[in-house]
Tab-separated table of N, CA and C in Angstrom:
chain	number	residue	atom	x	y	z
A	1	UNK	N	101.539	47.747	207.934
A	1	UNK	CA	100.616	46.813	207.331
A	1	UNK	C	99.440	46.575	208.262
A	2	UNK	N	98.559	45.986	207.984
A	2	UNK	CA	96.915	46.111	208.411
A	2	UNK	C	97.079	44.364	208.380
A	3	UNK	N	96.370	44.258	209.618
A	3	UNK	CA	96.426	43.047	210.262
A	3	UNK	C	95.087	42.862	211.190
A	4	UNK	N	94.072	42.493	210.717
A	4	UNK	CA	92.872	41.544	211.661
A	4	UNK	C	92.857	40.132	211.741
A	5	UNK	N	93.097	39.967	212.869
A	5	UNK	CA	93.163	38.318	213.287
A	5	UNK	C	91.926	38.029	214.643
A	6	UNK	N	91.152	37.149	213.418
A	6	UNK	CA	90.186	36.575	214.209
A	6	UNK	C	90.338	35.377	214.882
A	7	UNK	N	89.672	35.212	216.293
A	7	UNK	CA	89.871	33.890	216.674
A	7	UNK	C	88.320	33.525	217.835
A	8	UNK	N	88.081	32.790	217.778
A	8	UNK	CA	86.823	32.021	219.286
A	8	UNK	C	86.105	31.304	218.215
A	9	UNK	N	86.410	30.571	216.813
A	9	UNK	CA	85.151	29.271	216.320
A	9	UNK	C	85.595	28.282	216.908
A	10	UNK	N	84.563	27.559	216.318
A	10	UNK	CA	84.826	26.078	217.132
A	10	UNK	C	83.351	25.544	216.624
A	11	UNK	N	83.512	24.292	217.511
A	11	UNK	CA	81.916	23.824	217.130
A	11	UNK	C	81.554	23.562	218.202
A	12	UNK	N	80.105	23.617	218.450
A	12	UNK	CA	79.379	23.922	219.606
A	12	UNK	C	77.974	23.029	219.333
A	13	UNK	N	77.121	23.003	220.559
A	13	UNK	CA	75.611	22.371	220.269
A	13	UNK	C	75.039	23.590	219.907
A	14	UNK	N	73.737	22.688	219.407
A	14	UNK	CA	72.305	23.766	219.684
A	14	UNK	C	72.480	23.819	220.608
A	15	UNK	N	72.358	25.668	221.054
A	15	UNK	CA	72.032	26.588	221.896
A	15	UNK	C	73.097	26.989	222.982
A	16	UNK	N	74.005	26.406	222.282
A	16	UNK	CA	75.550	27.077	222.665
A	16	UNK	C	75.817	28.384	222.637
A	17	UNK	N	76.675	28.717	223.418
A	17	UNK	CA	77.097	30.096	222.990
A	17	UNK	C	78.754	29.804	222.281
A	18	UNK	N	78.802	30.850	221.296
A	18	UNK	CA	80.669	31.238	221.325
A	18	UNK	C	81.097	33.049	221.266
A	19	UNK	N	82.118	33.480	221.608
A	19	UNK	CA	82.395	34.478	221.215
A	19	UNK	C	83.779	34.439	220.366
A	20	UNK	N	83.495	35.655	219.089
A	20	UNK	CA	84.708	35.699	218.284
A	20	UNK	C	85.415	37.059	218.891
A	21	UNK	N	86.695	36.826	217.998
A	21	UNK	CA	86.891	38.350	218.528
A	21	UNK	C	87.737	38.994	217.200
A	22	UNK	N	88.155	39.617	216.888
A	22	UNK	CA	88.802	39.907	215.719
A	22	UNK	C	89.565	41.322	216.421
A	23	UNK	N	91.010	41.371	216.380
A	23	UNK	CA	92.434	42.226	216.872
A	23	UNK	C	92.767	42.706	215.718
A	24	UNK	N	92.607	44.179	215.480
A	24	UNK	CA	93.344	44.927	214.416
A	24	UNK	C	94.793	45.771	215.095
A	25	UNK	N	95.526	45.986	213.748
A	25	UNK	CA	96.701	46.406	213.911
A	25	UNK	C	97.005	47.352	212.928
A	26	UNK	N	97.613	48.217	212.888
A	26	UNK	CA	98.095	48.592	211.504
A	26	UNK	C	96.910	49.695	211.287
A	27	UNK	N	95.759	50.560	212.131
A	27	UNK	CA	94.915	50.889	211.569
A	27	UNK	C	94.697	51.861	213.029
A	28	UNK	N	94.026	53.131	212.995
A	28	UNK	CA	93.749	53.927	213.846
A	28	UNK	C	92.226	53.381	214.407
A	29	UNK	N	92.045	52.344	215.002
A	29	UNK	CA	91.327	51.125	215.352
A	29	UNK	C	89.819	52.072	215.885
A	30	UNK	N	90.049	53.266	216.564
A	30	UNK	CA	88.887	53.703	217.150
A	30	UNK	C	87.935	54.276	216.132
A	31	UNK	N	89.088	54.300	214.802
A	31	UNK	CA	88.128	55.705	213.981
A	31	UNK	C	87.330	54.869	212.791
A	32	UNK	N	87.525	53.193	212.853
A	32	UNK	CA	86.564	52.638	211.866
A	32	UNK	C	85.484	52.266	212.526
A	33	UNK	N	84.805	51.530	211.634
A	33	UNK	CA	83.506	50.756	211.903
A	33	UNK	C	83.664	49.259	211.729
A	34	UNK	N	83.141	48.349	212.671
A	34	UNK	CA	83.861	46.673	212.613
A	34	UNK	C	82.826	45.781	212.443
A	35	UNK	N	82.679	45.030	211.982
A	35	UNK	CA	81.812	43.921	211.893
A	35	UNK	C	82.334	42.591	211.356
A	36	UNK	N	80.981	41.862	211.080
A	36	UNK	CA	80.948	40.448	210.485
A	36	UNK	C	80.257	40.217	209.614
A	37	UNK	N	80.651	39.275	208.653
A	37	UNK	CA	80.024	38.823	207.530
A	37	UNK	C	80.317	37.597	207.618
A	38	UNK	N	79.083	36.553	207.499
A	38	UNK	CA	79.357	35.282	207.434
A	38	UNK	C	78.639	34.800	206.197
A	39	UNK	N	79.360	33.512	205.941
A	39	UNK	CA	78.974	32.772	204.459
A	39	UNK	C	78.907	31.214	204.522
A	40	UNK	N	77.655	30.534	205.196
A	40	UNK	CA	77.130	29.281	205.240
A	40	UNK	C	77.459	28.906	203.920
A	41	UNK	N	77.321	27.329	204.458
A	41	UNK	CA	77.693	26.397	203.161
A	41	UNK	C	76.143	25.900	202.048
A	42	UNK	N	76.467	26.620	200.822
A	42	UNK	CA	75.399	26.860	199.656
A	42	UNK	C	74.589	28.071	200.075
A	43	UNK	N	74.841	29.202	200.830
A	43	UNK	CA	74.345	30.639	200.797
A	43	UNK	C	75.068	31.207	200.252
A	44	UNK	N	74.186	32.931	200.441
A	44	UNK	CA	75.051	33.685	200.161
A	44	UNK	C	75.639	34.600	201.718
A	45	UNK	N	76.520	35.470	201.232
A	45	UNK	CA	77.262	35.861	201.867
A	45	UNK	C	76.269	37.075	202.972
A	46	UNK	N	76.068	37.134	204.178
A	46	UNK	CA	75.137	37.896	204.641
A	46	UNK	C	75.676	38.981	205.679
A	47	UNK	N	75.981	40.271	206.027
A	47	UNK	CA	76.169	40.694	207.111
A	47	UNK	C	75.434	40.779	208.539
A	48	UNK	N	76.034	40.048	209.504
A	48	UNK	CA	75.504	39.882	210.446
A	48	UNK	C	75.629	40.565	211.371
A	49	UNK	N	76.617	41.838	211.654
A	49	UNK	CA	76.367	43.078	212.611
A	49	UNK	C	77.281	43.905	212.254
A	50	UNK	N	77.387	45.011	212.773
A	50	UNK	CA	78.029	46.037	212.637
A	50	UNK	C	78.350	46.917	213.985
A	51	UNK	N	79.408	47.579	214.132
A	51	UNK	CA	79.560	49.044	214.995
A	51	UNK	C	80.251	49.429	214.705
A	52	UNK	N	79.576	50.975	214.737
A	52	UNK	CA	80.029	52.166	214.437
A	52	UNK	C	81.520	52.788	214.934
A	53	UNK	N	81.928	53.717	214.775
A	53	UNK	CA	83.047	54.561	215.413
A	53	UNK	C	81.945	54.685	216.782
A	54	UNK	N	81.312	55.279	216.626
A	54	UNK	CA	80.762	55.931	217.969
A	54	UNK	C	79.674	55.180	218.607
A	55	UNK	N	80.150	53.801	218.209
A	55	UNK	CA	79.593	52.561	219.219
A	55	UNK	C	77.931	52.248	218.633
A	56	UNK	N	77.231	53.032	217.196
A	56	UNK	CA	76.023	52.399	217.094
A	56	UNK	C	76.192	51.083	216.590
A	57	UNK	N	74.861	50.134	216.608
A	57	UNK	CA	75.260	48.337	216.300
A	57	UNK	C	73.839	48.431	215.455
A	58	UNK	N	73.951	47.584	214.447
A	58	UNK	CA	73.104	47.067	213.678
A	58	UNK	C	73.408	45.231	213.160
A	59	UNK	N	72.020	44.930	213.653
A	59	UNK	CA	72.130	43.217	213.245
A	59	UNK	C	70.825	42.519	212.248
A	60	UNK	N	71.512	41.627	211.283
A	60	UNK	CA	70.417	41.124	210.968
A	60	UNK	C	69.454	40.550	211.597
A	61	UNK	N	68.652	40.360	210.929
A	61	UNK	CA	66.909	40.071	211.692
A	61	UNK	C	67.426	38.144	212.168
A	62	UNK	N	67.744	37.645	211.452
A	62	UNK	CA	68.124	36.795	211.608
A	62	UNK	C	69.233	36.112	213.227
A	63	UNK	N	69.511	37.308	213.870
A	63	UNK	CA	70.515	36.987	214.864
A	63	UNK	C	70.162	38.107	215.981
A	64	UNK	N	69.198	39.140	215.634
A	64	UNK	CA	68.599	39.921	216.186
A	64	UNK	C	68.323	38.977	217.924
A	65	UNK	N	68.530	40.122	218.610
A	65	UNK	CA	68.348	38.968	220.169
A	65	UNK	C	69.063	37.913	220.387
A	66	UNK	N	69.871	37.272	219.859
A	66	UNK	CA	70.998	36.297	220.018
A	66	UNK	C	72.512	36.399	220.578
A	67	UNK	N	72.668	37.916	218.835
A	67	UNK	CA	74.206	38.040	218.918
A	67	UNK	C	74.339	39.786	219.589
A	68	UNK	N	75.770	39.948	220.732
A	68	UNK	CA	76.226	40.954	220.405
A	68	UNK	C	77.260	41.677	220.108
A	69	UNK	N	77.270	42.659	219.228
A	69	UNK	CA	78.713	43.071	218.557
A	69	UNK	C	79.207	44.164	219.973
A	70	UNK	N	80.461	44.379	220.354
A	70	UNK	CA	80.619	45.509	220.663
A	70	UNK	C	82.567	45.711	220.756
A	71	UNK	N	83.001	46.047	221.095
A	71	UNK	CA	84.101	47.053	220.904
A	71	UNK	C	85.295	47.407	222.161
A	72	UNK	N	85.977	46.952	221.667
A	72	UNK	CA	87.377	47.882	223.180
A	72	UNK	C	88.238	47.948	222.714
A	73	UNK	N	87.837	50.027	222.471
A	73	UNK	CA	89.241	50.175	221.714
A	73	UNK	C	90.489	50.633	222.178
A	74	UNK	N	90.588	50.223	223.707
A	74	UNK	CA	91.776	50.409	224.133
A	74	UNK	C	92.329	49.056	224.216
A	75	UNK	N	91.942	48.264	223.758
A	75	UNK	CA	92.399	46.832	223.051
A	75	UNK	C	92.496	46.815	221.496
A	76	UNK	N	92.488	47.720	220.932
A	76	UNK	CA	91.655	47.214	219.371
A	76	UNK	C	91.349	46.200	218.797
A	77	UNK	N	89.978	45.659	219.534
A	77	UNK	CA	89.522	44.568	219.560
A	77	UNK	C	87.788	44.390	219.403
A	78	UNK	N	87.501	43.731	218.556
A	78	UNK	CA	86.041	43.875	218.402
A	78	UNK	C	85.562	42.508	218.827
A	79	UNK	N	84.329	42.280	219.394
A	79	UNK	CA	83.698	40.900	219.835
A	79	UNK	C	82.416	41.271	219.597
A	80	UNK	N	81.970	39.420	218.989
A	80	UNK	CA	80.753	39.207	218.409
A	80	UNK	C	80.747	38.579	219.846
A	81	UNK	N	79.483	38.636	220.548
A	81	UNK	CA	78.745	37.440	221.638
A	81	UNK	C	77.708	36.563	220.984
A	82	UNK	N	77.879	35.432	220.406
A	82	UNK	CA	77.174	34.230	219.785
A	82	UNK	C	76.332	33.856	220.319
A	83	UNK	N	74.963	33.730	221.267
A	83	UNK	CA	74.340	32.970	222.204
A	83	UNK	C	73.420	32.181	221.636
A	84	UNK	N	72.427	31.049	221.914
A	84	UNK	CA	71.685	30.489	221.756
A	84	UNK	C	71.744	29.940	220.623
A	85	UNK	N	72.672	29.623	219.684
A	85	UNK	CA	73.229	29.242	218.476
A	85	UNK	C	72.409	28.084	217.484
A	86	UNK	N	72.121	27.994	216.319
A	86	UNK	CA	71.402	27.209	215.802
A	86	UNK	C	72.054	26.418	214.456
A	87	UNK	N	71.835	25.394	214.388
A	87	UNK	CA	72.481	24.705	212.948
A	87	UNK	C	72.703	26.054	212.000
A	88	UNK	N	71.523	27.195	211.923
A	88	UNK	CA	71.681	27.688	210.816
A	88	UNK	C	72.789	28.842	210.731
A	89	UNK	N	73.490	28.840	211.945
A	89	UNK	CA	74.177	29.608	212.219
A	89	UNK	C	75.621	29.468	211.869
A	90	UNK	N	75.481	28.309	211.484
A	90	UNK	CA	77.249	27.479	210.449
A	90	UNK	C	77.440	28.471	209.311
A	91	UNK	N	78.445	28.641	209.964
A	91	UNK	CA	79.035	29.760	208.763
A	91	UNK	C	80.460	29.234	208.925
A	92	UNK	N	81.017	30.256	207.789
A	92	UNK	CA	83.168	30.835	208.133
A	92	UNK	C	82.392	32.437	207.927
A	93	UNK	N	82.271	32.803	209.168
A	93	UNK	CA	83.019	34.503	209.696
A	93	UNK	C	83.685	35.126	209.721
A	94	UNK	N	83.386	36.359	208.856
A	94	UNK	CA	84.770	37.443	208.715
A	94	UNK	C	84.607	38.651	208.789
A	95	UNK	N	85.324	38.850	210.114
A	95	UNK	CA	85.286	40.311	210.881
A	95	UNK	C	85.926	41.439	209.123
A	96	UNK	N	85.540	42.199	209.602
A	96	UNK	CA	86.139	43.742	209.283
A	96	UNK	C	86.023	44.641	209.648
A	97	UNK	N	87.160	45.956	209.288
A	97	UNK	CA	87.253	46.899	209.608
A	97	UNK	C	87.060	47.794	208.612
A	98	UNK	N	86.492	49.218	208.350
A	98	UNK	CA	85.638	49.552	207.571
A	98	UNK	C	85.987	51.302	207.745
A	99	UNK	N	86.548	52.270	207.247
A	99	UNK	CA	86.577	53.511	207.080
A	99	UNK	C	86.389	54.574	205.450
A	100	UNK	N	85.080	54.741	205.663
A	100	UNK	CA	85.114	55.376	203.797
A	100	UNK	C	85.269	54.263	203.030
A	101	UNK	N	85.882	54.599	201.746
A	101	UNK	CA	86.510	53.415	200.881
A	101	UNK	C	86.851	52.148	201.438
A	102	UNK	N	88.007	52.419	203.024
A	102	UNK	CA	88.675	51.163	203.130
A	102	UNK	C	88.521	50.142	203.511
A	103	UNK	N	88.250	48.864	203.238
A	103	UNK	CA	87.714	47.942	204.247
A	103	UNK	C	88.891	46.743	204.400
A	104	UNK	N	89.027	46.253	205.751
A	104	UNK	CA	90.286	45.011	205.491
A	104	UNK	C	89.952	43.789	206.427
A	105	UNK	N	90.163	42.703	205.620
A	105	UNK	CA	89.103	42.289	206.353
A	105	UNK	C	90.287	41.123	207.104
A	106	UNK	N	89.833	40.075	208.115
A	106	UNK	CA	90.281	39.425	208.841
A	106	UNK	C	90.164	37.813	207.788
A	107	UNK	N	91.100	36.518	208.706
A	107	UNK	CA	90.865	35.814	208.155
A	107	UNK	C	90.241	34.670	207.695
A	108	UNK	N	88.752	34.947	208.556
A	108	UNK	CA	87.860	33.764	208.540
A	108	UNK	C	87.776	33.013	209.652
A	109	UNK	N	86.804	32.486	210.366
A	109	UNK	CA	86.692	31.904	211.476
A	109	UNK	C	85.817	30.828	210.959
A	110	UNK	N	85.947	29.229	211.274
A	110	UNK	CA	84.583	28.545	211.253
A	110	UNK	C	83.657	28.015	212.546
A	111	UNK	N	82.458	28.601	211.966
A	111	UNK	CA	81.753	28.505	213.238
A	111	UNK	C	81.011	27.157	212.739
A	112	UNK	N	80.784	26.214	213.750
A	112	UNK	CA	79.791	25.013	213.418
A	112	UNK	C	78.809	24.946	214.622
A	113	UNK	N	77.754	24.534	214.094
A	113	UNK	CA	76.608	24.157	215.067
A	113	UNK	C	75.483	23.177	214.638
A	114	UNK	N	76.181	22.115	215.872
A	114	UNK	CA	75.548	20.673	215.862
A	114	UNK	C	74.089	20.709	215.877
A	115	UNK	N	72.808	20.143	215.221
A	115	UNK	CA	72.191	19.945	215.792
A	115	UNK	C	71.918	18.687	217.071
């Protein structure tokens, strides 16, 4: 069975940092692609980074210079680095893991940020 368990929300000030991390199991961890999708309260649902199998990262414009995604897959373990954090950055975050068709996703993290 396929198992991502996310954990590092919390609530924080403006211009806090947090890091998440999201632990897969159940899955040949090096050969997907991992990210986050977060979903503020009255948005919509937005992806906020990505990496590749072979370590490329893509982030929205929105978190561009803030956040970074990266990877250790002799942990199978993916981490977002949160920095400089802003009210608008309140979400529940949810890592996934991503190969072809399959995607599985983790179980939500809430991130808050005070102004």
């Amino acid at each position: 069975q396929v198992q991502l368990v996310e954990s590092g929300g919390g609530l924080v000030q403006f211009g806090g940092s947090l890091r998440l991390s999201c632990a897969a199991s159940g899955i040949i961890f090096s050969n997907y692609a991992m990210g986050w999708y977060r979903q503020g309260p009255g948005k919509q649902r937005e992806l906020v980074a990505s990496i590749t199998s072979g370590g490329n990262t893509n982030y929205a414009d929105s978190v561009k210079g803030r956040f970074t995604i990266s990877r250790d897959n002799a942990k199978n373990t993916a981490y977002l680095q949160m920095n400089s954090l802003k009210p608008e950055d309140t979400a529940v975050y949810y890592c996934y893991a991503r190969l072809g068709p399959y995607t599985y996703w983790g179980q939500g993290t809430q991130v808050t940020v005070s102004s």
